[in-house]
Amino acid sequence: MLIKLLLRSMSAGSAISVFALFAGCSSPEAPSEVEIEAVLHSAKRNLVFVEGGEFWLGDVGNESGVLFNPISDDNKPPKLVEVESFSILKTEVTWGEFVAFLQDVGRAGDYTIEKGFKRAVRLPIIANNDPASPNYKNKPARSPNFQEAENLCLWLAEKTGLSYSLPSEAQWEYAARNRGQPIAFATDTGQVELDKYLQRPSQYIDPMQPVSGNVLIHSSNQVERRPVGSYPPSPLGLYDMTGNVPEWTRDWFHPGYAHLSSTNPVAEQPHSEHSDKRVVRDLAGHGDHTGGLATVYARNGRGMDSPYQGFRCVVNHSEPIN
Protein backbone atom coordinates (compact mmCIF):
# COMPACT_ATOMS: atom_id res chain seq x y z
CA MET A 1 0.00 0.00 0.00
CA LEU A 2 2.86 2.35 0.84
CA ILE A 3 4.33 1.69 -2.60
CA LYS A 4 1.06 2.60 -4.32
CA LEU A 5 0.73 5.84 -2.35
CA LEU A 6 4.32 6.75 -3.20
CA LEU A 7 3.79 6.19 -6.92
CA ARG A 8 0.49 8.09 -6.98
CA SER A 9 2.24 11.13 -5.57
CA MET A 10 4.99 11.09 -8.21
CA SER A 11 5.21 12.70 -11.61
CA ALA A 12 5.48 10.37 -14.62
CA GLY A 13 9.19 11.08 -14.81
CA SER A 14 9.70 10.22 -11.16
CA ALA A 15 7.86 6.95 -11.59
CA ILE A 16 10.11 6.07 -14.50
CA SER A 17 13.12 6.84 -12.33
CA VAL A 18 11.86 4.42 -9.67
CA PHE A 19 11.25 1.86 -12.39
CA ALA A 20 14.81 2.37 -13.61
CA LEU A 21 16.18 1.85 -10.10
CA PHE A 22 14.48 -1.49 -9.66
CA ALA A 23 14.64 -2.67 -13.28
CA GLY A 24 18.17 -1.67 -14.18
CA CYS A 25 19.36 -5.22 -14.70
CA SER A 26 16.65 -7.73 -15.47
CA SER A 27 16.74 -11.37 -14.53
CA PRO A 28 14.42 -14.29 -15.40
CA GLU A 29 12.87 -13.89 -11.94
CA ALA A 30 9.53 -12.22 -11.43
CA PRO A 31 9.74 -8.42 -11.07
CA SER A 32 9.19 -6.78 -7.71
CA GLU A 33 5.94 -5.13 -6.63
CA VAL A 34 7.64 -1.74 -6.93
CA GLU A 35 8.68 -2.46 -10.52
CA ILE A 36 5.18 -3.55 -11.56
CA GLU A 37 3.54 -0.58 -9.83
CA ALA A 38 5.93 1.77 -11.64
CA VAL A 39 5.01 0.24 -15.01
CA LEU A 40 1.29 0.58 -14.26
CA HIS A 41 1.74 4.14 -13.00
CA SER A 42 3.60 5.10 -16.17
CA ALA A 43 0.95 3.45 -18.36
CA LYS A 44 -1.74 5.65 -16.79
CA ARG A 45 0.18 8.91 -16.46
CA ASN A 46 1.46 8.79 -20.05
CA LEU A 47 -1.95 8.59 -21.69
CA VAL A 48 -2.99 11.36 -24.09
CA PHE A 49 -6.72 11.89 -24.57
CA VAL A 50 -7.83 12.03 -28.22
CA GLU A 51 -11.27 13.51 -28.86
CA GLY A 52 -13.10 11.45 -31.45
CA GLY A 53 -14.55 12.56 -34.75
CA GLU A 54 -14.91 11.83 -38.47
CA PHE A 55 -11.98 11.71 -40.87
CA TRP A 56 -10.93 10.23 -44.19
CA LEU A 57 -8.83 7.16 -43.40
CA GLY A 58 -6.14 6.68 -46.05
CA ASP A 59 -4.07 8.79 -48.42
CA VAL A 60 -6.08 11.96 -48.86
CA GLY A 61 -3.29 13.89 -50.61
CA ASN A 62 -2.26 17.45 -49.96
CA GLU A 63 -4.23 20.62 -50.71
CA SER A 64 -3.19 20.39 -54.37
CA GLY A 65 -4.42 16.81 -54.64
CA VAL A 66 -0.93 15.30 -54.83
CA LEU A 67 -0.84 11.92 -53.06
CA PHE A 68 1.50 11.52 -50.12
CA ASN A 69 2.15 7.83 -50.89
CA PRO A 70 1.97 7.44 -54.68
CA ILE A 71 3.56 4.00 -55.09
CA SER A 72 1.13 2.01 -52.91
CA ASP A 73 -2.50 1.07 -53.50
CA ASP A 74 -3.12 -0.44 -50.06
CA ASN A 75 -4.20 2.90 -48.56
CA LYS A 76 -6.55 4.01 -51.37
CA PRO A 77 -9.22 5.11 -51.90
CA PRO A 78 -9.75 6.92 -48.58
CA LYS A 79 -12.80 5.97 -46.54
CA LEU A 80 -14.82 8.29 -44.33
CA VAL A 81 -14.94 6.79 -40.84
CA GLU A 82 -15.83 7.92 -37.34
CA VAL A 83 -13.87 7.01 -34.21
CA GLU A 84 -15.04 7.54 -30.66
CA SER A 85 -12.81 9.34 -28.17
CA PHE A 86 -9.98 7.29 -26.69
CA SER A 87 -6.64 7.70 -24.93
CA ILE A 88 -3.30 6.56 -26.33
CA LEU A 89 0.16 6.16 -24.83
CA LYS A 90 2.27 9.14 -25.80
CA THR A 91 5.35 6.93 -26.26
CA GLU A 92 5.94 3.44 -27.53
CA VAL A 93 6.08 0.77 -24.82
CA THR A 94 9.66 0.68 -23.57
CA TRP A 95 12.00 -2.28 -23.51
CA GLY A 96 12.15 -2.19 -19.70
CA GLU A 97 8.36 -2.24 -19.41
CA PHE A 98 8.09 -5.07 -21.91
CA VAL A 99 10.69 -7.23 -20.15
CA ALA A 100 8.99 -6.62 -16.79
CA PHE A 101 5.71 -7.83 -18.30
CA LEU A 102 7.28 -10.98 -19.78
CA GLN A 103 8.92 -11.74 -16.46
CA ASP A 104 5.70 -11.17 -14.53
CA VAL A 105 3.78 -13.65 -16.69
CA GLY A 106 6.67 -16.13 -16.70
CA ARG A 107 7.45 -16.00 -20.43
CA ALA A 108 10.80 -14.16 -20.54
CA GLY A 109 12.55 -17.52 -20.65
CA ASP A 110 10.54 -18.62 -23.71
CA TYR A 111 12.42 -16.21 -25.98
CA THR A 112 15.98 -17.49 -25.64
CA ILE A 113 18.47 -19.07 -28.00
CA GLU A 114 18.15 -22.29 -25.99
CA LYS A 115 14.39 -22.31 -26.63
CA GLY A 116 14.91 -21.79 -30.36
CA PHE A 117 14.25 -18.04 -30.56
CA LYS A 118 17.11 -17.19 -32.89
CA ARG A 119 16.44 -13.44 -32.81
CA ALA A 120 17.76 -13.43 -29.24
CA VAL A 121 21.28 -13.53 -30.75
CA ARG A 122 20.81 -9.88 -31.76
CA LEU A 123 18.40 -8.74 -29.07
CA PRO A 124 18.21 -10.94 -25.95
CA ILE A 125 15.15 -10.47 -23.75
CA ILE A 126 16.87 -8.62 -20.92
CA ALA A 127 16.87 -4.94 -19.93
CA ASN A 128 19.70 -2.85 -18.56
CA ASN A 129 20.80 0.67 -17.60
CA ASP A 130 23.34 1.09 -20.42
CA PRO A 131 22.23 3.79 -22.93
CA ALA A 132 24.69 2.37 -25.48
CA SER A 133 23.00 -1.05 -25.41
CA PRO A 134 20.12 -2.17 -27.66
CA ASN A 135 18.66 -3.54 -24.41
CA TYR A 136 18.59 -0.14 -22.69
CA LYS A 137 15.37 -0.02 -20.67
CA ASN A 138 14.15 3.32 -22.12
CA LYS A 139 14.42 2.31 -25.78
CA PRO A 140 11.19 1.17 -27.44
CA ALA A 141 10.35 -2.50 -27.19
CA ARG A 142 10.68 -4.80 -30.16
CA SER A 143 8.18 -7.57 -29.51
CA PRO A 144 9.12 -11.11 -30.61
CA ASN A 145 5.66 -11.46 -32.18
CA PHE A 146 2.21 -9.87 -32.43
CA GLN A 147 0.74 -11.90 -29.59
CA GLU A 148 3.11 -10.62 -26.92
CA ALA A 149 2.44 -7.02 -27.96
CA GLU A 150 -1.29 -7.64 -27.66
CA ASN A 151 -0.75 -9.55 -24.41
CA LEU A 152 1.03 -6.62 -22.77
CA CYS A 153 -1.92 -4.32 -23.43
CA LEU A 154 -4.31 -6.97 -22.08
CA TRP A 155 -2.04 -7.40 -19.04
CA LEU A 156 -2.31 -3.66 -18.39
CA ALA A 157 -6.09 -3.99 -18.65
CA GLU A 158 -6.14 -6.82 -16.13
CA LYS A 159 -3.83 -5.01 -13.69
CA THR A 160 -5.52 -1.59 -13.86
CA GLY A 161 -9.16 -2.37 -14.64
CA LEU A 162 -8.96 -0.04 -17.66
CA SER A 163 -9.80 -1.14 -21.21
CA TYR A 164 -6.27 -1.21 -22.65
CA SER A 165 -5.73 -2.79 -26.07
CA LEU A 166 -3.63 -2.34 -29.14
CA PRO A 167 -4.97 0.56 -31.23
CA SER A 168 -7.14 -0.09 -34.22
CA GLU A 169 -5.60 1.04 -37.48
CA ALA A 170 -8.12 3.90 -37.63
CA GLN A 171 -7.26 5.02 -34.09
CA TRP A 172 -3.55 4.90 -34.88
CA GLU A 173 -3.85 7.00 -38.04
CA TYR A 174 -6.33 9.44 -36.51
CA ALA A 175 -3.91 10.12 -33.64
CA ALA A 176 -0.81 10.24 -35.87
CA ARG A 177 -2.53 12.82 -38.09
CA ASN A 178 -3.47 15.09 -35.16
CA ARG A 179 -7.13 14.01 -35.26
CA GLY A 180 -7.23 13.35 -38.98
CA GLN A 181 -5.47 16.36 -40.43
CA PRO A 182 -3.98 15.97 -43.95
CA ILE A 183 -0.33 15.86 -42.86
CA ALA A 184 2.51 13.66 -44.06
CA PHE A 185 4.53 13.07 -40.88
CA ALA A 186 3.68 12.84 -37.17
CA THR A 187 6.42 15.24 -36.12
CA ASP A 188 6.36 18.58 -34.31
CA THR A 189 6.40 20.49 -37.61
CA GLY A 190 4.67 17.99 -39.90
CA GLN A 191 7.95 17.74 -41.81
CA VAL A 192 11.01 15.52 -41.43
CA GLU A 193 14.44 16.65 -40.26
CA LEU A 194 16.48 13.44 -40.21
CA ASP A 195 18.63 12.56 -37.23
CA LYS A 196 22.14 11.66 -38.41
CA TYR A 197 22.04 8.61 -36.13
CA LEU A 198 22.13 5.17 -37.84
CA GLN A 199 22.93 6.61 -41.25
CA ARG A 200 25.33 4.71 -43.49
CA PRO A 201 28.09 3.54 -43.29
CA SER A 202 26.83 1.38 -40.44
CA GLN A 203 30.29 0.53 -39.08
CA TYR A 204 30.52 4.08 -37.79
CA ILE A 205 27.33 3.93 -35.71
CA ASP A 206 27.88 5.38 -32.25
CA PRO A 207 24.95 4.78 -29.83
CA MET A 208 26.04 7.82 -27.84
CA GLN A 209 25.85 10.20 -30.82
CA PRO A 210 23.83 13.28 -29.77
CA VAL A 211 20.25 13.57 -30.97
CA SER A 212 19.72 15.77 -34.02
CA GLY A 213 16.70 16.57 -36.19
CA ASN A 214 13.18 15.57 -35.21
CA VAL A 215 12.88 11.96 -36.36
CA LEU A 216 14.84 8.69 -36.65
CA ILE A 217 14.49 7.16 -40.12
CA HIS A 218 17.61 5.08 -40.44
CA SER A 219 19.18 3.59 -43.55
CA SER A 220 20.75 0.47 -42.07
CA ASN A 221 19.28 -2.81 -40.86
CA GLN A 222 19.79 -2.27 -37.14
CA VAL A 223 17.95 -3.31 -34.00
CA GLU A 224 19.22 -0.03 -32.54
CA ARG A 225 16.87 2.89 -31.86
CA ARG A 226 16.62 6.05 -29.79
CA PRO A 227 15.11 6.10 -26.28
CA VAL A 228 11.44 7.07 -26.32
CA GLY A 229 10.84 10.80 -26.09
CA SER A 230 14.16 11.71 -27.73
CA TYR A 231 12.51 14.00 -30.31
CA PRO A 232 9.91 16.78 -30.00
CA PRO A 233 6.31 15.52 -29.75
CA SER A 234 3.62 16.00 -32.36
CA PRO A 235 1.09 18.82 -31.79
CA LEU A 236 -1.16 16.23 -30.15
CA GLY A 237 1.63 15.37 -27.68
CA LEU A 238 2.68 12.01 -29.16
CA TYR A 239 6.21 10.77 -29.76
CA ASP A 240 7.70 8.60 -32.53
CA MET A 241 4.58 7.94 -34.58
CA THR A 242 6.96 8.64 -37.43
CA GLY A 243 10.21 6.71 -37.09
CA ASN A 244 12.15 4.85 -34.41
CA VAL A 245 10.23 1.52 -34.63
CA PRO A 246 7.21 0.33 -36.63
CA GLU A 247 4.05 -0.34 -34.62
CA TRP A 248 1.50 -3.15 -34.46
CA THR A 249 -2.22 -2.40 -34.63
CA ARG A 250 -4.95 -4.89 -33.81
CA ASP A 251 -6.49 -4.95 -37.31
CA TRP A 252 -6.11 -7.91 -39.62
CA PHE A 253 -4.56 -6.85 -42.92
CA HIS A 254 -6.66 -6.30 -46.05
CA PRO A 255 -5.57 -4.38 -49.16
CA GLY A 256 -7.46 -1.10 -49.05
CA TYR A 257 -10.31 -0.04 -46.77
CA ALA A 258 -13.48 -1.16 -48.55
CA HIS A 259 -14.02 -3.92 -45.97
CA LEU A 260 -14.20 -1.54 -42.99
CA SER A 261 -17.33 -0.33 -41.24
CA SER A 262 -17.86 3.42 -40.98
CA THR A 263 -17.89 3.64 -37.17
CA ASN A 264 -15.01 2.53 -34.95
CA PRO A 265 -13.72 0.19 -37.67
CA VAL A 266 -11.56 -2.82 -36.81
CA ALA A 267 -10.72 -5.22 -39.63
CA GLU A 268 -11.66 -8.86 -39.13
CA GLN A 269 -9.54 -11.78 -40.32
CA PRO A 270 -9.77 -12.17 -44.11
CA HIS A 271 -10.12 -15.40 -46.06
CA SER A 272 -7.25 -14.76 -48.43
CA GLU A 273 -3.48 -14.94 -48.78
CA HIS A 274 -3.33 -12.27 -46.06
CA SER A 275 -5.18 -14.37 -43.48
CA ASP A 276 -2.20 -14.58 -41.11
CA LYS A 277 -1.20 -10.89 -41.20
CA ARG A 278 -1.87 -7.95 -38.91
CA VAL A 279 -1.54 -4.31 -39.90
CA VAL A 280 1.75 -2.58 -39.07
CA ARG A 281 1.94 1.20 -39.25
CA ASP A 282 4.84 3.69 -39.22
CA LEU A 283 6.94 2.02 -41.90
CA ALA A 284 9.52 4.76 -41.30
CA GLY A 285 10.43 2.67 -38.26
CA HIS A 286 11.62 -0.11 -40.57
CA GLY A 287 14.37 2.06 -42.06
CA ASP A 288 15.07 3.84 -45.33
CA HIS A 289 11.99 4.45 -47.51
CA THR A 290 11.08 6.27 -50.71
CA GLY A 291 7.91 7.17 -52.56
CA GLY A 292 5.96 8.24 -49.50
CA LEU A 293 6.45 5.00 -47.56
CA ALA A 294 7.72 6.96 -44.54
CA THR A 295 4.49 8.97 -44.29
CA VAL A 296 1.71 8.33 -41.77
CA TYR A 297 -0.37 6.78 -44.58
CA ALA A 298 1.95 3.85 -45.32
CA ARG A 299 0.90 0.41 -44.06
CA ASN A 300 1.66 -3.23 -44.59
CA GLY A 301 0.72 -6.66 -43.27
CA ARG A 302 3.12 -8.68 -41.16
CA GLY A 303 2.80 -12.31 -40.11
CA MET A 304 1.84 -12.92 -36.50
CA ASP A 305 5.31 -14.26 -35.74
CA SER A 306 7.10 -11.26 -37.23
CA PRO A 307 9.66 -9.95 -34.71
CA TYR A 308 11.05 -6.47 -34.06
CA GLN A 309 7.83 -4.46 -34.35
CA GLY A 310 7.17 -1.92 -31.61
CA PHE A 311 3.76 -0.89 -30.28
CA ARG A 312 1.77 1.36 -27.98
CA CYS A 313 -1.55 0.75 -26.23
CA VAL A 314 -4.82 2.68 -26.13
CA VAL A 315 -7.58 2.87 -23.54
CA ASN A 316 -11.01 2.57 -25.15
CA HIS A 317 -12.92 4.97 -22.94
CA SER A 318 -14.78 8.08 -24.06
CA GLU A 319 -13.53 10.25 -21.17
CA PRO A 320 -9.97 11.21 -20.15
CA ILE A 321 -8.27 8.86 -17.68
CA ASN A 322 -7.25 10.56 -14.43
Coordinates of C-alpha atoms in Angstrom, one line a residue, residues 176 178 183-193 214-215 217 231-236 238 240-243 296:
A176 CA -0.8 10.2 -35.9
N178 CA -3.5 15.1 -35.2
I183 CA -0.3 15.9 -42.9
A184 CA 2.5 13.7 -44.1
F185 CA 4.5 13.1 -40.9
A186 CA 3.7 12.8 -37.2
T187 CA 6.4 15.2 -36.1
D188 CA 6.4 18.6 -34.3
T189 CA 6.4 20.5 -37.6
G190 CA 4.7 18.0 -39.9
Q191 CA 8.0 17.7 -41.8
V192 CA 11.0 15.5 -41.4
E193 CA 14.4 16.6 -40.3
N214 CA 13.2 15.6 -35.2
V215 CA 12.9 12.0 -36.4
I217 CA 14.5 7.2 -40.1
Y231 CA 12.5 14.0 -30.3
P232 CA 9.9 16.8 -30.0
P233 CA 6.3 15.5 -29.8
S234 CA 3.6 16.0 -32.4
P235 CA 1.1 18.8 -31.8
L236 CA -1.2 16.2 -30.1
L238 CA 2.7 12.0 -29.2
D240 CA 7.7 8.6 -32.5
M241 CA 4.6 7.9 -34.6
T242 CA 7.0 8.6 -37.4
G243 CA 10.2 6.7 -37.1
V296 CA 1.7 8.3 -41.8

